[in-house]
Amino acid sequence: MDFTPTEEQAALRDLAAQIFGDLSTHERLTVAGTGTDTELWKALCGAGLPAAVEEIGLLGLVLALEEQGRTTAQVPFAASCVYGVLALTAHGTPMQRERLLPALRDGTAVATGAFPASRGGVRTTVQAELRGTVGASVQGELSGVVPLVPWLRDATHVLVPDAERGLWLVRVADAEAEPVETTAPWSAGRLTLNGTPGERVGGPGAYEDVLATARTAFAGLQAGVCAGSLARAVRHTTTREQFGRPLSTNQGVLLRAADAYMDTEAIRVTSYEAAWRRDAGLRYATHALTAAWWAAEAGTRVVHAGQHLHGGLGADLEHPVHRHFLWGRQLDAYLGCGAELLAELGELIVSEKQTEITGVGV
């Protein structure tokens, strides 16, 4: 394994850090509320970041998402790249890629996914009925309700799994989308499908691949959120004095910060490994689950520690560290609870071992 970024990946990471650092300020985030920073999204697309993901792969995306997480920048970067650019690049037909990718690259189209990055996404009520084919594209009609879809209010397309784990791309304009206000920092909505036309994306295994990609990408985003939270805690405890000395000189503070650092590094390295394996064409579903577990479990610990180390300021809803706390908890919920992820990981390991031994999955 070699997680050293290529020259292109490092350049994209540095560019992302510059754009997010310059534009995703506390003042702008306060104005945005739970909505999207449209000017920042235009700047990212103008710089070619979504388009570059096709070339730099999932590891490059994870590196860029870390920079987004550090600043808690509110743009649909992860969703559109995972459920749009990467999904179509890997599983779209040549005609679908030619027709849909240009708008996703320049940001005039935005994609999102109508399922969380957890096994709960399989338990969908959406039913699909085949309608025929247009060219090389399989067409269908979808019916069902998805109660909460992140970034739906910004999206032009939604990737929807049916009850059989088939993936369908639906235009938001053809469905019914209602705004849903949550504490999450993304413009969520409720998606209602009633005979809504959709086109099939990929075949067997496409759902599992997109799900693993999403887990890896959002784990990388969580690594950045945790790193940003920890950086704020370090600045606070090294400048805030108590009894004539900095808070950081207290052993309890040092131990709490050290634990948070180790947890953050664990999230980072597991997301790097999963992304690297996908880009190398290796099996990575178990590695994506491992990254998701670390992001959910350790991520929650880190953002709690960041808030705790700020003392009373950590309870201030308007303080920047609260935004990291909120993102950490929301990403934990999106990725799925630790117990469920571990159960799925155990089942997948057994299935893979059984396949190796007998050649037949369980």
Coordinates of C-alpha atoms in Angstrom, one line a residue:
M1 CA 0.0 0.0 0.0
D2 CA 1.2 3.5 -0.8
F3 CA -1.0 6.4 0.2
T4 CA 1.4 9.0 -1.0
P5 CA -0.7 11.3 -3.2
T6 CA 0.3 11.8 -6.8
E7 CA 1.3 15.2 -8.1
E8 CA -2.2 15.7 -9.4
Q9 CA -3.9 14.6 -6.2
A10 CA -1.7 16.8 -4.1
A11 CA -2.4 19.8 -6.4
L12 CA -6.1 19.2 -6.1
R13 CA -5.9 18.9 -2.3
D14 CA -4.0 22.2 -2.1
L15 CA -6.4 23.9 -4.4
A16 CA -9.3 22.7 -2.4
A17 CA -7.7 23.8 0.9
Q18 CA -7.2 27.3 -0.6
I19 CA -10.7 27.7 -1.9
F20 CA -12.4 26.3 1.3
G21 CA -10.1 28.3 3.5
D22 CA -10.7 31.5 1.7
L23 CA -14.4 31.3 1.2
S24 CA -15.8 29.0 3.9
T25 CA -15.6 31.5 6.8
H26 CA -17.5 31.5 10.0
E27 CA -19.4 34.6 8.9
R28 CA -20.5 33.1 5.6
L29 CA -21.5 29.9 7.3
T30 CA -23.6 31.8 9.8
V31 CA -25.4 33.5 6.9
A32 CA -25.9 30.2 5.1
G33 CA -27.6 28.5 8.1
T34 CA -28.4 24.9 6.9
G35 CA -28.4 25.9 3.3
T36 CA -25.8 25.8 0.5
D37 CA -23.1 28.4 -0.1
T38 CA -23.8 28.9 -3.8
E39 CA -20.9 31.2 -4.4
L40 CA -18.5 28.6 -3.0
W41 CA -20.0 25.9 -5.1
K42 CA -19.5 28.1 -8.2
A43 CA -15.9 28.7 -7.2
L44 CA -15.2 24.9 -6.8
C45 CA -16.8 24.1 -10.1
G46 CA -15.0 27.0 -11.8
A47 CA -11.7 25.6 -10.5
G48 CA -12.6 22.2 -12.0
L49 CA -12.7 20.2 -8.8
P50 CA -15.7 18.0 -9.6
A51 CA -14.4 17.3 -13.1
A52 CA -11.0 16.4 -11.8
V53 CA -12.4 13.5 -9.7
E54 CA -12.6 11.3 -12.7
E55 CA -8.9 11.5 -13.2
I56 CA -7.6 11.5 -9.5
G57 CA -10.0 8.8 -8.3
L58 CA -11.6 8.2 -5.0
L59 CA -8.3 8.8 -3.0
G60 CA -8.1 12.2 -4.6
L61 CA -11.7 13.0 -3.7
V62 CA -11.1 11.9 -0.1
L63 CA -8.1 14.3 0.1
A64 CA -10.3 17.1 -1.1
L65 CA -13.2 16.2 1.2
E66 CA -10.8 16.4 4.2
E67 CA -10.3 20.0 3.3
Q68 CA -14.0 20.6 3.1
G69 CA -14.5 18.9 6.5
R70 CA -11.9 21.1 8.1
T71 CA -13.9 24.2 7.3
T72 CA -17.4 22.5 7.4
A73 CA -18.0 24.1 4.0
Q74 CA -21.7 23.7 3.0
V75 CA -21.6 22.5 -0.6
P76 CA -22.9 19.3 -2.2
F77 CA -19.3 18.3 -3.3
A78 CA -19.3 14.8 -1.8
A79 CA -22.8 13.9 -2.8
S80 CA -22.5 15.1 -6.4
C81 CA -19.1 13.4 -6.9
V82 CA -20.1 10.1 -5.3
Y83 CA -23.7 9.7 -6.6
G84 CA -23.1 11.5 -9.9
V85 CA -19.5 11.7 -11.3
L86 CA -18.0 8.5 -9.9
A87 CA -21.2 6.4 -10.2
L88 CA -21.7 7.3 -13.8
T89 CA -18.0 6.9 -14.6
A90 CA -17.9 3.4 -13.1
H91 CA -21.4 2.2 -14.1
G92 CA -23.0 4.5 -16.7
T93 CA -23.2 3.5 -20.4
P94 CA -21.2 5.5 -22.9
M95 CA -24.3 7.4 -23.9
Q96 CA -25.2 8.2 -20.3
R97 CA -21.6 9.4 -19.6
E98 CA -21.6 11.6 -22.7
R99 CA -25.0 13.1 -21.9
L100 CA -24.8 13.6 -18.1
L101 CA -21.2 14.0 -17.1
P102 CA -20.5 17.4 -18.7
A103 CA -23.1 19.2 -16.6
L104 CA -22.0 17.3 -13.5
R105 CA -18.4 18.3 -14.1
D106 CA -19.1 22.1 -14.4
G107 CA -21.7 22.1 -11.6
T108 CA -24.7 23.1 -13.7
A109 CA -26.1 19.7 -12.6
V110 CA -25.9 18.3 -9.1
A111 CA -26.5 14.7 -8.1
T112 CA -27.4 13.2 -4.8
G113 CA -28.3 9.8 -3.4
A114 CA -31.7 8.7 -2.0
F115 CA -30.1 6.3 0.5
P116 CA -27.8 6.7 3.5
A117 CA -24.3 5.2 3.5
S118 CA -25.5 2.3 5.7
R119 CA -27.3 -1.0 5.2
G120 CA -30.5 0.8 6.1
G121 CA -30.4 2.1 2.5
V122 CA -31.3 -1.4 1.3
R123 CA -34.6 -1.3 3.1
T124 CA -36.3 1.0 0.6
T125 CA -39.9 1.3 -0.3
V126 CA -39.2 2.3 -3.9
Q127 CA -40.5 -0.1 -6.5
A128 CA -39.4 -0.1 -10.1
E129 CA -41.4 -1.2 -13.2
L130 CA -39.6 -1.7 -16.4
R131 CA -40.9 0.5 -19.2
G132 CA -38.5 -0.5 -22.1
T133 CA -35.3 0.8 -23.5
V134 CA -34.2 4.0 -25.3
G135 CA -31.0 3.4 -27.2
A136 CA -28.8 1.5 -24.7
S137 CA -30.6 2.9 -21.7
V138 CA -33.1 0.8 -19.7
Q139 CA -36.1 3.0 -18.7
G140 CA -38.5 2.4 -15.8
E141 CA -41.1 4.0 -13.6
L142 CA -40.5 4.3 -9.9
S143 CA -43.0 4.6 -7.0
G144 CA -42.3 5.2 -3.4
V145 CA -41.2 7.7 -0.8
V146 CA -37.7 8.5 0.5
P147 CA -38.3 10.6 3.7
L148 CA -34.9 12.3 3.8
V149 CA -32.5 13.0 0.9
P150 CA -29.4 15.1 1.7
W151 CA -28.9 18.1 -0.8
L152 CA -32.2 17.3 -2.5
R153 CA -33.0 21.0 -2.7
D154 CA -29.8 21.6 -4.7
A155 CA -30.0 18.5 -6.8
T156 CA -31.1 18.1 -10.4
H157 CA -30.7 14.3 -10.3
V158 CA -31.1 11.6 -7.7
L159 CA -29.7 8.2 -7.7
V160 CA -32.4 5.9 -6.2
P161 CA -32.1 2.2 -5.3
D162 CA -35.1 0.0 -5.7
A163 CA -36.2 -2.8 -3.5
E164 CA -34.0 -5.2 -5.5
R165 CA -30.9 -3.0 -5.2
G166 CA -31.1 -1.8 -8.7
L167 CA -29.9 1.8 -9.3
W168 CA -32.0 4.4 -11.1
L169 CA -31.2 8.0 -12.0
V170 CA -34.2 10.2 -11.6
R171 CA -34.6 13.9 -12.5
V172 CA -35.8 15.9 -9.6
A173 CA -38.0 17.9 -11.9
D174 CA -40.0 14.7 -12.7
A175 CA -40.6 13.9 -9.0
E176 CA -42.1 15.6 -6.0
A177 CA -39.5 17.2 -3.7
E178 CA -40.5 18.9 -0.5
P179 CA -38.1 20.8 1.8
V180 CA -37.2 19.2 5.1
E181 CA -35.6 21.2 7.8
T182 CA -33.2 19.4 10.0
T183 CA -30.1 20.3 12.1
A184 CA -28.0 18.8 9.3
P185 CA -25.9 21.4 7.4
W186 CA -27.3 20.4 4.0
S187 CA -30.4 21.3 2.1
A188 CA -32.4 18.1 2.7
G189 CA -35.8 17.2 1.2
R190 CA -38.4 14.5 1.0
L191 CA -38.6 12.7 -2.3
T192 CA -41.9 11.3 -3.5
L193 CA -42.0 9.1 -6.6
N194 CA -45.3 8.3 -8.3
G195 CA -44.7 6.6 -11.6
T196 CA -41.7 8.8 -12.0
P197 CA -39.5 8.0 -15.0
G198 CA -36.0 6.9 -14.3
E199 CA -33.1 5.3 -16.2
R200 CA -31.1 2.3 -15.0
V201 CA -27.5 2.8 -14.0
G202 CA -25.3 -0.2 -14.0
G203 CA -26.2 -3.8 -13.3
P204 CA -25.6 -6.4 -10.6
G205 CA -23.1 -5.1 -8.0
A206 CA -23.5 -1.4 -8.9
Y207 CA -25.4 -0.6 -5.7
E208 CA -22.8 -2.3 -3.6
D209 CA -20.0 -0.4 -5.3
V210 CA -21.7 3.0 -5.0
L211 CA -22.5 2.3 -1.4
A212 CA -18.9 1.4 -0.6
T213 CA -17.7 4.5 -2.4
A214 CA -20.1 6.6 -0.4
R215 CA -18.9 5.1 2.8
T216 CA -15.3 5.8 2.0
A217 CA -15.9 9.4 0.8
F218 CA -18.0 10.4 3.8
A219 CA -15.5 8.8 6.1
G220 CA -12.9 11.1 4.5
L221 CA -15.2 14.1 5.1
Q222 CA -15.5 13.0 8.7
A223 CA -11.7 12.9 9.0
G224 CA -11.6 16.5 8.0
V225 CA -14.4 17.5 10.4
C226 CA -12.5 15.9 13.2
A227 CA -9.2 17.5 12.3
G228 CA -10.9 20.9 12.2
S229 CA -12.5 20.3 15.6
L230 CA -9.2 19.2 17.1
A231 CA -7.3 22.2 15.6
R232 CA -9.8 24.6 17.2
A233 CA -9.5 22.8 20.5
V234 CA -5.7 23.0 20.4
R235 CA -5.8 26.7 19.6
H236 CA -8.2 27.3 22.5
T237 CA -6.4 25.3 25.1
T238 CA -2.9 26.8 24.3
T239 CA -4.1 30.4 24.5
R240 CA -6.7 30.2 27.3
E241 CA -5.1 30.4 30.7
Q242 CA -6.4 29.1 34.1
F243 CA -4.6 29.8 37.3
G244 CA -1.8 31.6 35.4
R245 CA -1.0 28.8 32.9
P246 CA -2.5 27.6 29.6
L247 CA -5.1 24.9 29.8
S248 CA -3.0 22.7 27.6
T249 CA -0.5 22.2 30.4
N250 CA -3.1 20.1 32.3
Q251 CA -2.6 16.4 32.0
G252 CA -6.3 15.7 31.5
V253 CA -6.5 18.1 28.6
L254 CA -3.4 16.6 27.0
L255 CA -4.7 13.1 27.3
R256 CA -8.1 14.0 25.9
A257 CA -6.5 15.8 22.9
A258 CA -4.1 12.9 22.3
D259 CA -7.0 10.4 22.2
A260 CA -8.8 12.6 19.8
Y261 CA -5.7 12.9 17.6
M262 CA -5.3 9.1 17.4
D263 CA -9.0 8.6 16.6
T264 CA -8.7 11.2 13.8
E265 CA -5.7 9.5 12.3
A266 CA -7.5 6.1 12.4
I267 CA -10.4 7.6 10.4
R268 CA -8.0 9.1 8.0
V269 CA -5.8 6.0 7.3
T270 CA -8.8 3.6 7.0
S271 CA -10.5 5.9 4.5
Y272 CA -7.2 6.3 2.6
E273 CA -6.8 2.5 2.4
A274 CA -10.4 1.9 1.2
A275 CA -10.0 4.6 -1.5
W276 CA -6.6 3.4 -2.6
R277 CA -7.9 -0.2 -3.0
R278 CA -10.9 1.0 -5.1
D279 CA -8.6 3.0 -7.3
A280 CA -6.3 0.0 -7.7
G281 CA -9.1 -2.2 -8.7
L282 CA -9.0 -4.4 -5.5
R283 CA -11.8 -5.6 -3.4
Y284 CA -12.6 -2.9 -0.8
A285 CA -16.1 -3.4 0.6
T286 CA -14.8 -4.6 4.0
H287 CA -12.3 -1.7 4.0
A288 CA -15.0 0.8 3.3
L289 CA -17.1 -0.7 6.2
T290 CA -14.1 -0.4 8.4
A291 CA -13.6 3.3 7.5
A292 CA -17.3 3.9 8.0
W293 CA -17.2 2.3 11.5
W294 CA -14.2 4.4 12.5
A295 CA -15.8 7.6 11.1
A296 CA -19.1 6.9 13.0
E297 CA -17.7 5.7 16.3
A298 CA -14.4 7.6 16.6
G299 CA -15.8 10.6 14.9
T300 CA -18.4 11.0 17.6
R301 CA -15.7 10.8 20.3
V302 CA -13.6 13.4 18.6
V303 CA -16.2 16.1 18.1
H304 CA -17.4 15.6 21.7
A305 CA -13.9 16.0 22.9
G306 CA -13.5 19.2 20.8
Q307 CA -16.6 20.6 22.4
H308 CA -15.6 19.5 25.9
L309 CA -12.1 21.0 25.6
H310 CA -13.7 24.4 24.9
G311 CA -15.4 24.4 28.3
G312 CA -18.4 26.6 28.5
L313 CA -17.7 28.0 25.0
G314 CA -18.4 24.6 23.6
A315 CA -22.1 24.9 24.7
D316 CA -22.5 28.1 22.6
L317 CA -24.5 27.2 19.5
E318 CA -22.9 30.2 17.7
H319 CA -19.3 29.2 18.3
P320 CA -17.5 27.6 15.3
V321 CA -16.7 24.4 17.2
H322 CA -20.4 23.6 17.6
R323 CA -20.6 23.3 13.8
H324 CA -17.9 20.6 13.9
F325 CA -19.9 18.9 16.6
L326 CA -23.1 19.0 14.6
W327 CA -21.4 17.7 11.4
G328 CA -19.7 14.9 13.3
R329 CA -23.0 13.7 14.8
Q330 CA -24.8 14.1 11.5
L331 CA -22.2 12.1 9.6
D332 CA -22.3 9.4 12.3
A333 CA -26.1 9.2 11.7
Y334 CA -25.6 9.1 7.9
L335 CA -22.9 6.4 8.0
G336 CA -24.9 4.2 10.4
C337 CA -24.5 3.2 14.0
G338 CA -21.4 1.3 14.9
A339 CA -23.1 -1.9 16.0
E340 CA -24.9 -2.2 12.7
L341 CA -21.8 -1.6 10.7
L342 CA -19.8 -4.2 12.7
A343 CA -22.6 -6.7 12.2
E344 CA -22.5 -6.1 8.4
L345 CA -18.7 -6.2 8.4
G346 CA -18.8 -9.6 10.1
E347 CA -21.3 -11.0 7.7
L348 CA -19.3 -9.7 4.7
I349 CA -16.0 -11.2 6.0
V350 CA -17.7 -14.6 6.4
S351 CA -19.3 -14.4 3.0
E352 CA -15.9 -13.5 1.3
K353 CA -14.1 -16.4 3.1
Q354 CA -16.8 -18.8 2.1
T355 CA -16.6 -17.7 -1.5
E356 CA -12.8 -18.2 -1.4
I357 CA -13.2 -21.7 0.0
T358 CA -16.1 -23.0 -2.1
G359 CA -16.5 -20.5 -4.9
V360 CA -20.1 -19.9 -3.8
G361 CA -21.2 -17.0 -1.7
V362 CA -23.4 -17.4 1.3

